[in-house]
Tab-separated table of C-alpha atoms in Angstrom:
chain	number	residue	atom	x	y	z
A	1	UNK	CA	141.851	14.452	171.797
A	2	UNK	CA	138.076	14.467	172.011
A	3	UNK	CA	136.009	14.104	168.848
A	4	UNK	CA	133.520	16.880	168.090
A	5	UNK	CA	130.617	16.924	165.639
A	6	UNK	CA	130.773	19.589	162.931
A	7	UNK	CA	128.809	22.732	163.907
A	8	UNK	CA	127.719	21.253	167.252
A	9	UNK	CA	128.004	23.357	170.423
A	10	UNK	CA	131.281	21.568	171.197
A	11	UNK	CA	132.702	22.302	167.739
A	12	UNK	CA	131.749	25.979	167.986
A	13	UNK	CA	133.250	26.178	171.490
A	14	UNK	CA	136.489	24.804	170.024
A	15	UNK	CA	136.280	27.366	167.224
A	16	UNK	CA	136.354	30.009	169.946
A	17	UNK	CA	139.825	28.741	170.870
A	18	UNK	CA	141.065	30.043	167.513
A	19	UNK	CA	141.519	33.415	169.190
A	20	UNK	CA	145.282	34.001	169.311
A	21	UNK	CA	146.093	37.667	169.965
A	22	UNK	CA	149.875	37.152	170.080
A	23	UNK	CA	150.249	36.614	166.305
A	24	UNK	CA	151.742	39.056	163.783
A	25	UNK	CA	149.164	41.600	162.702
A	26	UNK	CA	148.035	42.741	159.255
A	27	UNK	CA	146.925	46.324	159.986
A	28	UNK	CA	144.365	46.811	157.183
A	29	UNK	CA	142.556	43.462	157.607
A	30	UNK	CA	139.420	43.788	159.729
A	31	UNK	CA	136.217	41.803	159.260
A	32	UNK	CA	133.180	40.876	161.324
A	33	UNK	CA	131.726	37.782	159.673
A	34	UNK	CA	128.388	36.113	160.323
A	35	UNK	CA	127.807	32.550	159.103
A	36	UNK	CA	124.336	31.071	158.725
A	37	UNK	CA	124.385	27.326	158.103
A	38	UNK	CA	121.271	25.662	156.703
A	39	UNK	CA	120.202	22.030	156.546
A	40	UNK	CA	122.405	20.896	159.438
A	41	UNK	CA	121.640	17.967	161.761
A	42	UNK	CA	121.371	20.649	164.483
A	43	UNK	CA	118.852	22.691	162.460
A	44	UNK	CA	119.894	26.159	161.326
A	45	UNK	CA	123.127	27.286	163.007
A	46	UNK	CA	124.495	30.813	163.343
A	47	UNK	CA	128.121	31.386	164.210
A	48	UNK	CA	130.638	34.164	163.722
A	49	UNK	CA	134.265	35.126	163.351
A	50	UNK	CA	135.746	38.539	164.151
A	51	UNK	CA	139.217	39.464	162.918
A	52	UNK	CA	141.010	42.669	163.810
A	53	UNK	CA	144.304	43.572	162.157
A	54	UNK	CA	144.310	40.121	160.522
A	55	UNK	CA	144.043	38.204	163.784
A	56	UNK	CA	140.931	36.343	164.957
A	57	UNK	CA	139.831	37.960	168.216
A	58	UNK	CA	136.452	36.262	168.609
A	59	UNK	CA	134.694	33.236	167.164
A	60	UNK	CA	131.820	30.985	168.194
A	61	UNK	CA	128.079	30.366	168.181
A	62	UNK	CA	125.575	33.161	167.837
A	63	UNK	CA	124.718	36.317	165.952
A	64	UNK	CA	126.747	39.497	165.590
A	65	UNK	CA	124.633	42.620	165.848
A	66	UNK	CA	126.965	44.562	163.572
A	67	UNK	CA	128.540	42.156	161.078
A	68	UNK	CA	130.294	43.516	157.982
A	69	UNK	CA	129.624	40.430	155.946
A	70	UNK	CA	127.219	37.508	156.163
A	71	UNK	CA	127.577	34.135	154.498
A	72	UNK	CA	124.649	31.763	154.110
A	73	UNK	CA	125.589	28.238	153.081
A	74	UNK	CA	124.355	24.695	153.353
A	75	UNK	CA	125.816	22.294	155.871
A	76	UNK	CA	127.153	20.238	152.984
A	77	UNK	CA	128.994	23.198	151.415
A	78	UNK	CA	130.432	24.324	154.754
A	79	UNK	CA	131.558	20.761	155.390
A	80	UNK	CA	133.294	20.691	151.992
A	81	UNK	CA	134.909	24.069	152.747
A	82	UNK	CA	136.226	23.091	156.177
A	83	UNK	CA	137.511	19.741	154.876
A	84	UNK	CA	139.461	21.512	152.136
A	85	UNK	CA	137.408	20.054	149.281
A	86	UNK	CA	135.835	23.453	148.460
A	87	UNK	CA	138.043	26.524	148.145
A	88	UNK	CA	136.558	29.740	149.536
A	89	UNK	CA	137.041	31.626	146.263
A	90	UNK	CA	135.174	28.897	144.379
A	91	UNK	CA	132.339	28.978	146.917
A	92	UNK	CA	131.986	32.749	146.503
A	93	UNK	CA	132.143	32.728	142.693
A	94	UNK	CA	129.722	29.803	142.247
A	95	UNK	CA	127.212	31.122	144.770
A	96	UNK	CA	127.598	28.166	147.123
A	97	UNK	CA	128.292	30.849	149.723
A	98	UNK	CA	125.531	33.460	149.453
A	99	UNK	CA	127.138	36.722	150.546
A	100	UNK	CA	125.423	39.844	151.853
A	101	UNK	CA	126.903	42.984	153.317
A	102	UNK	CA	130.152	44.741	152.438
A	103	UNK	CA	131.537	42.570	149.629
A	104	UNK	CA	134.890	44.371	149.848
A	105	UNK	CA	135.340	42.567	153.178
A	106	UNK	CA	135.566	39.255	151.281
A	107	UNK	CA	139.189	40.186	150.505
A	108	UNK	CA	139.896	40.732	154.203
A	109	UNK	CA	138.251	37.417	154.967
A	110	UNK	CA	140.412	35.644	152.381
A	111	UNK	CA	143.576	36.999	154.063
A	112	UNK	CA	142.408	35.597	157.415
A	113	UNK	CA	141.298	32.221	155.989
A	114	UNK	CA	144.580	31.767	154.132
A	115	UNK	CA	146.790	32.638	157.098
A	116	UNK	CA	149.016	29.882	158.397
A	117	UNK	CA	147.541	30.185	161.893
A	118	UNK	CA	143.971	29.706	160.715
A	119	UNK	CA	144.962	26.815	158.465
A	120	UNK	CA	146.885	25.011	161.258
A	121	UNK	CA	144.088	25.499	163.776
A	122	UNK	CA	141.378	24.294	161.403
A	123	UNK	CA	143.485	21.276	160.372
A	124	UNK	CA	143.910	20.297	164.033
A	125	UNK	CA	140.216	20.809	164.770
A	126	UNK	CA	139.206	19.006	161.584
A	127	UNK	CA	141.303	15.966	162.540
A	128	UNK	CA	138.950	15.539	165.528
A	129	UNK	CA	135.723	16.418	163.744
A	130	UNK	CA	132.971	14.012	162.799
A	131	UNK	CA	129.844	14.767	160.774
C-alpha cells in the first residue's frame, strides 16, 4: 500500500479508481459534481465526480464542462470532510462548502456520499493518505 498526499495527482488518480459500474443502481440519482479546493499545498485544485444511477462512473482531476453542481471549499475543510470529522450536511448548512449550480442535486450527492461503496473506498484510500 503506497501512501498518497491528499489532493495530489496520485490521490486524484486513486480517486478515479472509485469507478465501480457493477454495483446496484439507484435510478433517480444522477449528479455531475465539480470540486474547487482552495489553499492547498498544491495551489488551487479542481477535481470532479460523476455519478449516474447512484454509481460513480468517473472521478479525478480537472474541470467538467457541464457540471450540475460545484463545491468550493478550503483544503482544511475538505480534509476534515474526507477524514470524517466534518459531515457533508454540516458543511453545506454552515457554508464551509460554498455551493453553486442546481442545489437540488445536493440530495443526489448525499445518496452517493452515504453509499456503502463510497464509504468503504474512501476509508481504504484515507488509510493511505497523508497531508
